[in-house]
């Protein structure tokens, strides 16, 4: 936030949209409060079960497939 | 790398923050959980391409972010009840005043361009470094920094410009005037 330029030493309250530290700290606080509220809910059972069920063998047999084109790492 | 028990635990450990990211992005808890489920399935299906020792949360977030992006392109945004729906995901309902403030914040966040919103969440809430956020979003570090800054400016403008006098010395003045009222 240090690269935020404040246009004047004493910006008129309310009119400049000056990003003072207090506003930024409130925004940061609200953002984390919103996010952490979900994080604190932990792992819903449906996902725990999903991961347990998908018990992929450590060394899948790799049958069929000849061309080794499995480079999809999920990044499109 | 192969799916070891330890890796499965690590994947499970990313679920709470994946959900928070998904809800922050989509504004809709049902859709968010679908995104998380799809992310887990993709991650497990592609686990061979995960580099051992690299950043697992960043890898998972990348998958989720890309899924959200392609989903978004497909059906645009059909979440008019985003705020109400999001509020339902809260374990503890905030008090009336806090709830209003929360909804205002949520609405302002939804007004940000998607690029800026995701950058702000990744850096400001998920706690990723600018470098990791850049990897997740597939852009330069400088781009992430500028998106985060623009997101912060815009949120400040949306939320606090009209009420900025609340922060100024006017409060004291008003209190004095009010006290004499």
mmCIF file of C-alpha atoms in Angstrom:
data_model
loop_
_atom_site.group_PDB
_atom_site.id
_atom_site.type_symbol
_atom_site.label_atom_id
_atom_site.label_comp_id
_atom_site.label_asym_id
_atom_site.label_seq_id
_atom_site.Cartn_x
_atom_site.Cartn_y
_atom_site.Cartn_z
ATOM 1 C CA UNK A 1 0.000 0.000 0.000
ATOM 2 C CA UNK A 2 3.002 2.232 0.151
ATOM 3 C CA UNK A 3 2.744 3.083 -3.524
ATOM 4 C CA UNK A 4 -0.614 4.702 -3.023
ATOM 5 C CA UNK A 5 -0.138 8.368 -3.663
ATOM 6 C CA UNK A 6 -2.147 10.714 -1.595
ATOM 7 C CA UNK A 7 -2.881 13.829 -3.588
ATOM 8 C CA UNK A 8 -2.510 16.236 -0.717
ATOM 9 C CA UNK A 9 -1.181 16.370 2.798
ATOM 10 C CA UNK A 10 -4.617 17.147 4.119
ATOM 11 C CA UNK A 11 -7.193 15.744 1.781
ATOM 12 C CA UNK A 12 -10.647 17.108 2.401
ATOM 13 C CA UNK A 13 -12.544 14.349 4.094
ATOM 14 C CA UNK A 14 -14.978 12.573 1.880
ATOM 15 C CA UNK A 15 -14.243 14.237 -1.411
ATOM 16 C CA UNK A 16 -10.845 13.032 -2.527
ATOM 17 C CA UNK A 17 -11.354 9.307 -2.145
ATOM 18 C CA UNK A 18 -7.956 9.391 -0.500
ATOM 19 C CA UNK A 19 -6.824 5.915 0.461
ATOM 20 C CA UNK A 20 -5.902 6.516 3.992
ATOM 21 C CA UNK A 21 -4.450 3.790 6.091
ATOM 22 C CA UNK A 22 -7.522 3.455 8.225
ATOM 23 C CA UNK A 23 -9.786 2.770 5.270
ATOM 24 C CA UNK A 24 -7.349 0.261 3.849
ATOM 25 C CA UNK A 25 -7.052 -1.498 7.136
ATOM 26 C CA UNK A 26 -10.838 -1.731 7.363
ATOM 27 C CA UNK A 27 -11.055 -3.184 3.888
ATOM 28 C CA UNK A 28 -8.386 -5.733 4.707
ATOM 29 C CA UNK A 29 -10.152 -6.638 7.906
ATOM 30 C CA UNK A 30 -13.531 -7.095 6.224
ATOM 31 C CA UNK A 31 -12.048 -9.145 3.427
ATOM 32 C CA UNK A 32 -10.358 -11.518 5.850
ATOM 33 C CA UNK A 33 -13.414 -11.698 8.091
ATOM 34 C CA UNK A 34 -15.543 -12.770 5.144
ATOM 35 C CA UNK A 35 -12.987 -15.313 3.993
ATOM 36 C CA UNK A 36 -12.055 -16.715 7.377
ATOM 37 C CA UNK A 37 -15.673 -17.245 8.258
ATOM 38 C CA UNK A 38 -15.802 -19.894 5.531
ATOM 39 C CA UNK A 39 -12.368 -21.299 6.345
ATOM 40 C CA UNK A 40 -13.489 -21.885 9.926
ATOM 41 C CA UNK A 41 -16.295 -24.117 8.719
ATOM 42 C CA UNK A 42 -13.622 -26.731 8.055
ATOM 43 C CA UNK A 43 -14.046 -29.627 5.651
ATOM 44 C CA UNK A 44 -17.656 -30.553 4.897
ATOM 45 C CA UNK A 45 -18.270 -34.272 5.150
ATOM 46 C CA UNK A 46 -19.089 -34.577 1.456
ATOM 47 C CA UNK A 47 -15.531 -33.616 0.537
ATOM 48 C CA UNK A 48 -13.878 -35.767 3.160
ATOM 49 C CA UNK A 49 -15.894 -38.687 1.843
ATOM 50 C CA UNK A 50 -15.091 -37.858 -1.750
ATOM 51 C CA UNK A 51 -11.380 -37.974 -1.097
ATOM 52 C CA UNK A 52 -11.635 -41.168 0.919
ATOM 53 C CA UNK A 53 -13.646 -42.853 -1.802
ATOM 54 C CA UNK A 54 -11.324 -41.869 -4.570
ATOM 55 C CA UNK A 55 -8.770 -44.280 -3.344
ATOM 56 C CA UNK A 56 -6.691 -44.208 -6.458
ATOM 57 C CA UNK A 57 -4.060 -46.949 -6.381
ATOM 58 C CA UNK A 58 -0.607 -45.533 -5.865
ATOM 59 C CA UNK A 59 0.605 -47.104 -9.101
ATOM 60 C CA UNK A 60 -2.204 -47.113 -11.620
ATOM 61 C CA UNK A 61 -1.723 -49.875 -14.209
ATOM 62 C CA UNK A 62 -1.598 -47.538 -17.241
ATOM 63 C CA UNK A 63 -3.276 -49.922 -19.619
ATOM 64 C CA UNK A 64 -4.188 -48.982 -23.158
ATOM 65 C CA UNK A 65 -2.915 -45.419 -23.786
ATOM 66 C CA UNK A 66 0.221 -45.417 -25.867
ATOM 67 C CA UNK A 67 0.935 -41.760 -26.431
ATOM 68 C CA UNK A 68 1.846 -40.324 -23.053
ATOM 69 C CA UNK A 69 -0.046 -37.091 -23.479
ATOM 70 C CA UNK A 70 -1.128 -36.548 -19.902
ATOM 71 C CA UNK A 71 0.220 -33.136 -19.265
ATOM 72 C CA UNK A 72 -2.950 -31.502 -18.148
ATOM 73 C CA UNK A 73 -2.078 -29.984 -14.861
ATOM 74 C CA UNK A 74 -5.346 -28.196 -14.647
ATOM 75 C CA UNK A 75 -4.065 -24.932 -16.063
ATOM 76 C CA UNK A 76 -5.863 -25.332 -19.363
ATOM 77 C CA UNK B 1 3.485 -37.902 -7.920
ATOM 78 C CA UNK B 2 1.477 -40.884 -6.681
ATOM 79 C CA UNK B 3 -1.438 -40.290 -4.389
ATOM 80 C CA UNK B 4 -0.045 -41.173 -1.001
ATOM 81 C CA UNK B 5 -2.027 -40.934 2.214
ATOM 82 C CA UNK B 6 -0.007 -37.890 3.175
ATOM 83 C CA UNK B 7 -0.800 -36.199 -0.095
ATOM 84 C CA UNK B 8 -4.479 -37.026 0.318
ATOM 85 C CA UNK B 9 -4.389 -35.371 3.741
ATOM 86 C CA UNK B 10 -2.671 -32.342 2.259
ATOM 87 C CA UNK B 11 -5.341 -32.074 -0.410
ATOM 88 C CA UNK B 12 -8.069 -32.331 2.200
ATOM 89 C CA UNK B 13 -6.379 -29.608 4.207
ATOM 90 C CA UNK B 14 -6.744 -27.187 1.298
ATOM 91 C CA UNK B 15 -10.540 -27.637 1.195
ATOM 92 C CA UNK B 16 -11.499 -24.930 3.728
ATOM 93 C CA UNK B 17 -9.557 -22.227 1.915
ATOM 94 C CA UNK B 18 -10.611 -23.536 -1.505
ATOM 95 C CA UNK B 19 -14.215 -23.110 -0.403
ATOM 96 C CA UNK B 20 -13.570 -19.621 0.872
ATOM 97 C CA UNK B 21 -11.915 -18.716 -2.422
ATOM 98 C CA UNK B 22 -14.751 -20.257 -4.433
ATOM 99 C CA UNK B 23 -17.415 -18.431 -2.444
ATOM 100 C CA UNK B 24 -15.526 -15.163 -2.702
ATOM 101 C CA UNK B 25 -15.286 -15.590 -6.461
ATOM 102 C CA UNK B 26 -18.771 -16.809 -7.205
ATOM 103 C CA UNK B 27 -20.778 -15.197 -4.434
ATOM 104 C CA UNK B 28 -22.870 -18.336 -4.311
ATOM 105 C CA UNK B 29 -22.270 -21.115 -1.826
ATOM 106 C CA UNK B 30 -23.916 -23.916 -3.801
ATOM 107 C CA UNK B 31 -21.982 -23.114 -6.893
ATOM 108 C CA UNK B 32 -18.856 -22.729 -4.817
ATOM 109 C CA UNK B 33 -19.165 -26.229 -3.439
ATOM 110 C CA UNK B 34 -19.686 -27.604 -6.934
ATOM 111 C CA UNK B 35 -16.515 -25.824 -7.969
ATOM 112 C CA UNK B 36 -14.612 -27.291 -5.049
ATOM 113 C CA UNK B 37 -15.864 -30.778 -5.851
ATOM 114 C CA UNK B 38 -14.868 -30.440 -9.487
ATOM 115 C CA UNK B 39 -11.487 -29.092 -8.403
ATOM 116 C CA UNK B 40 -10.876 -32.085 -6.145
ATOM 117 C CA UNK B 41 -11.823 -34.518 -8.906
ATOM 118 C CA UNK B 42 -9.530 -32.793 -11.378
ATOM 119 C CA UNK B 43 -6.691 -32.615 -8.912
ATOM 120 C CA UNK B 44 -6.944 -36.310 -8.092
ATOM 121 C CA UNK B 45 -7.248 -37.248 -11.751
ATOM 122 C CA UNK B 46 -4.159 -35.209 -12.600
ATOM 123 C CA UNK B 47 -2.162 -35.907 -9.500
ATOM 124 C CA UNK B 48 0.656 -37.386 -11.595
ATOM 125 C CA UNK B 49 1.386 -33.942 -12.948
ATOM 126 C CA UNK B 50 1.769 -32.401 -9.501
ATOM 127 C CA UNK B 51 5.441 -31.767 -8.784
ATOM 128 C CA UNK B 52 6.377 -33.103 -5.351
ATOM 129 C CA UNK B 53 7.591 -30.324 -3.131
ATOM 130 C CA UNK B 54 5.882 -27.593 -5.093
ATOM 131 C CA UNK B 55 3.094 -25.481 -3.708
ATOM 132 C CA UNK B 56 0.030 -27.713 -3.394
ATOM 133 C CA UNK B 57 -2.429 -24.978 -2.369
ATOM 134 C CA UNK B 58 -1.317 -22.828 -5.306
ATOM 135 C CA UNK B 59 -1.772 -25.792 -7.642
ATOM 136 C CA UNK B 60 -5.272 -26.462 -6.310
ATOM 137 C CA UNK B 61 -6.228 -22.780 -6.459
ATOM 138 C CA UNK B 62 -5.041 -22.670 -10.068
ATOM 139 C CA UNK B 63 -7.345 -25.532 -10.959
ATOM 140 C CA UNK B 64 -10.290 -23.939 -9.204
ATOM 141 C CA UNK B 65 -9.644 -20.545 -10.694
ATOM 142 C CA UNK B 66 -9.473 -21.982 -14.209
ATOM 143 C CA UNK B 67 -12.650 -23.967 -13.685
ATOM 144 C CA UNK B 68 -14.405 -20.865 -12.447
ATOM 145 C CA UNK B 69 -13.175 -18.932 -15.456
ATOM 146 C CA UNK B 70 -14.404 -21.457 -18.002
ATOM 147 C CA UNK B 71 -17.675 -21.879 -16.147
ATOM 148 C CA UNK B 72 -18.070 -18.109 -16.045
ATOM 149 C CA UNK B 73 -17.556 -17.792 -19.757
ATOM 150 C CA UNK B 74 -20.126 -20.478 -20.381
ATOM 151 C CA UNK B 75 -23.002 -19.147 -18.423
ATOM 152 C CA UNK B 76 -22.096 -15.616 -17.422
ATOM 153 C CA UNK B 77 -23.400 -14.548 -14.115
ATOM 154 C CA UNK B 78 -26.755 -15.727 -12.950
ATOM 155 C CA UNK B 79 -26.388 -15.090 -9.276
ATOM 156 C CA UNK B 80 -28.763 -12.331 -8.442
ATOM 157 C CA UNK B 81 -29.270 -13.609 -4.932
ATOM 158 C CA UNK B 82 -25.579 -13.742 -4.237
ATOM 159 C CA UNK B 83 -25.627 -11.831 -0.993
ATOM 160 C CA UNK B 84 -28.577 -13.627 0.550
ATOM 161 C CA UNK B 85 -27.173 -16.941 -0.473
ATOM 162 C CA UNK B 86 -23.771 -16.120 0.884
ATOM 163 C CA UNK B 87 -25.197 -15.019 4.191
ATOM 164 C CA UNK B 88 -26.709 -18.469 4.591
ATOM 165 C CA UNK B 89 -23.255 -20.010 4.620
ATOM 166 C CA UNK B 90 -22.295 -18.154 7.746
ATOM 167 C CA UNK B 91 -22.127 -20.259 10.838
ATOM 168 C CA UNK B 92 -22.926 -17.399 13.112
ATOM 169 C CA UNK B 93 -25.244 -14.748 11.850
ATOM 170 C CA UNK B 94 -23.675 -11.381 12.408
ATOM 171 C CA UNK B 95 -25.586 -8.803 14.364
ATOM 172 C CA UNK B 96 -27.883 -6.493 12.456
ATOM 173 C CA UNK B 97 -25.397 -3.673 12.015
ATOM 174 C CA UNK B 98 -22.501 -5.946 11.227
ATOM 175 C CA UNK B 99 -24.673 -7.853 8.805
ATOM 176 C CA UNK B 100 -25.545 -4.720 6.883
ATOM 177 C CA UNK B 101 -21.921 -3.699 6.724
ATOM 178 C CA UNK B 102 -21.054 -7.185 5.584
ATOM 179 C CA UNK B 103 -23.614 -7.116 2.779
ATOM 180 C CA UNK B 104 -22.374 -3.741 1.636
ATOM 181 C CA UNK B 105 -18.873 -5.114 1.513
ATOM 182 C CA UNK B 106 -19.983 -8.191 -0.383
ATOM 183 C CA UNK B 107 -21.894 -6.058 -2.885
ATOM 184 C CA UNK B 108 -18.902 -3.780 -3.403
ATOM 185 C CA UNK B 109 -16.638 -6.769 -3.934
ATOM 186 C CA UNK B 110 -19.023 -8.063 -6.584
ATOM 187 C CA UNK B 111 -18.725 -4.779 -8.448
ATOM 188 C CA UNK B 112 -15.008 -5.225 -9.001
ATOM 189 C CA UNK B 113 -13.811 -6.533 -12.335
ATOM 190 C CA UNK B 114 -13.086 -10.239 -12.018
ATOM 191 C CA UNK B 115 -9.336 -9.824 -12.523
ATOM 192 C CA UNK B 116 -9.124 -7.380 -9.664
ATOM 193 C CA UNK B 117 -11.403 -9.320 -7.372
ATOM 194 C CA UNK B 118 -9.465 -12.556 -7.648
ATOM 195 C CA UNK B 119 -6.120 -10.789 -7.219
ATOM 196 C CA UNK B 120 -7.327 -9.013 -4.101
ATOM 197 C CA UNK B 121 -8.727 -12.202 -2.570
ATOM 198 C CA UNK B 122 -5.623 -14.251 -3.282
ATOM 199 C CA UNK B 123 -3.271 -11.678 -1.790
ATOM 200 C CA UNK B 124 -5.461 -10.002 0.803
ATOM 201 C CA UNK B 125 -7.416 -12.972 2.144
ATOM 202 C CA UNK B 126 -5.819 -16.253 1.074
ATOM 203 C CA UNK B 127 -2.420 -14.916 2.036
ATOM 204 C CA UNK B 128 -0.574 -15.881 -1.139
ATOM 205 C CA UNK B 129 2.524 -13.945 -2.089
ATOM 206 C CA UNK B 130 2.300 -11.722 -5.142
ATOM 207 C CA UNK B 131 4.465 -14.302 -6.905
ATOM 208 C CA UNK B 132 2.134 -17.197 -6.101
ATOM 209 C CA UNK B 133 -0.914 -15.135 -7.022
ATOM 210 C CA UNK B 134 0.728 -14.338 -10.365
ATOM 211 C CA UNK B 135 1.324 -18.040 -10.975
ATOM 212 C CA UNK B 136 -2.274 -18.875 -10.088
ATOM 213 C CA UNK B 137 -3.643 -16.197 -12.409
ATOM 214 C CA UNK B 138 -1.112 -16.822 -15.155
ATOM 215 C CA UNK B 139 0.134 -13.255 -15.318
ATOM 216 C CA UNK B 140 3.105 -11.105 -14.334
ATOM 217 C CA UNK B 141 3.798 -10.157 -10.727
ATOM 218 C CA UNK B 142 3.503 -6.474 -11.614
ATOM 219 C CA UNK B 143 0.086 -7.104 -13.086
ATOM 220 C CA UNK B 144 -1.085 -8.686 -9.835
ATOM 221 C CA UNK B 145 0.245 -5.754 -7.833
ATOM 222 C CA UNK B 146 -1.564 -3.241 -9.972
ATOM 223 C CA UNK B 147 -4.795 -5.262 -9.891
ATOM 224 C CA UNK B 148 -4.650 -5.455 -6.110
ATOM 225 C CA UNK B 149 -4.048 -1.721 -5.843
ATOM 226 C CA UNK B 150 -6.874 -0.905 -8.207
ATOM 227 C CA UNK B 151 -9.182 -3.267 -6.344
ATOM 228 C CA UNK B 152 -8.370 -1.558 -3.043
ATOM 229 C CA UNK B 153 -8.908 1.903 -4.488
ATOM 230 C CA UNK B 154 -12.199 0.918 -6.005
ATOM 231 C CA UNK B 155 -13.466 -0.720 -2.822
ATOM 232 C CA UNK B 156 -12.476 2.341 -0.841
ATOM 233 C CA UNK B 157 -14.332 4.537 -3.308
ATOM 234 C CA UNK B 158 -17.417 2.331 -3.271
ATOM 235 C CA UNK B 159 -17.554 1.876 0.468
ATOM 236 C CA UNK B 160 -16.035 4.868 2.097
ATOM 237 C CA UNK B 161 -15.960 7.944 -0.076
ATOM 238 C CA UNK B 162 -19.416 9.067 0.911
ATOM 239 C CA UNK B 163 -18.870 8.168 4.505
ATOM 240 C CA UNK B 164 -15.249 9.217 4.743
ATOM 241 C CA UNK B 165 -16.061 12.056 7.080
ATOM 242 C CA UNK B 166 -16.670 9.328 9.627
ATOM 243 C CA UNK B 167 -12.925 9.053 9.813
ATOM 244 C CA UNK B 168 -12.103 12.700 9.978
ATOM 245 C CA UNK B 169 -11.967 15.199 12.800
ATOM 246 C CA UNK B 170 -15.534 16.091 11.909
ATOM 247 C CA UNK B 171 -16.631 13.439 14.359
ATOM 248 C CA UNK B 172 -15.386 15.495 17.239
ATOM 249 C CA UNK B 173 -16.975 18.595 15.863
ATOM 250 C CA UNK B 174 -20.235 16.805 15.347
ATOM 251 C CA UNK B 175 -20.114 15.311 18.807
ATOM 252 C CA UNK B 176 -19.665 18.758 20.275
ATOM 253 C CA UNK B 177 -22.451 20.209 18.221
ATOM 254 C CA UNK B 178 -24.650 17.210 18.962
ATOM 255 C CA UNK B 179 -23.846 17.468 22.639
ATOM 256 C CA UNK B 180 -25.061 21.006 22.663
ATOM 257 C CA UNK B 181 -28.068 20.063 20.584
#
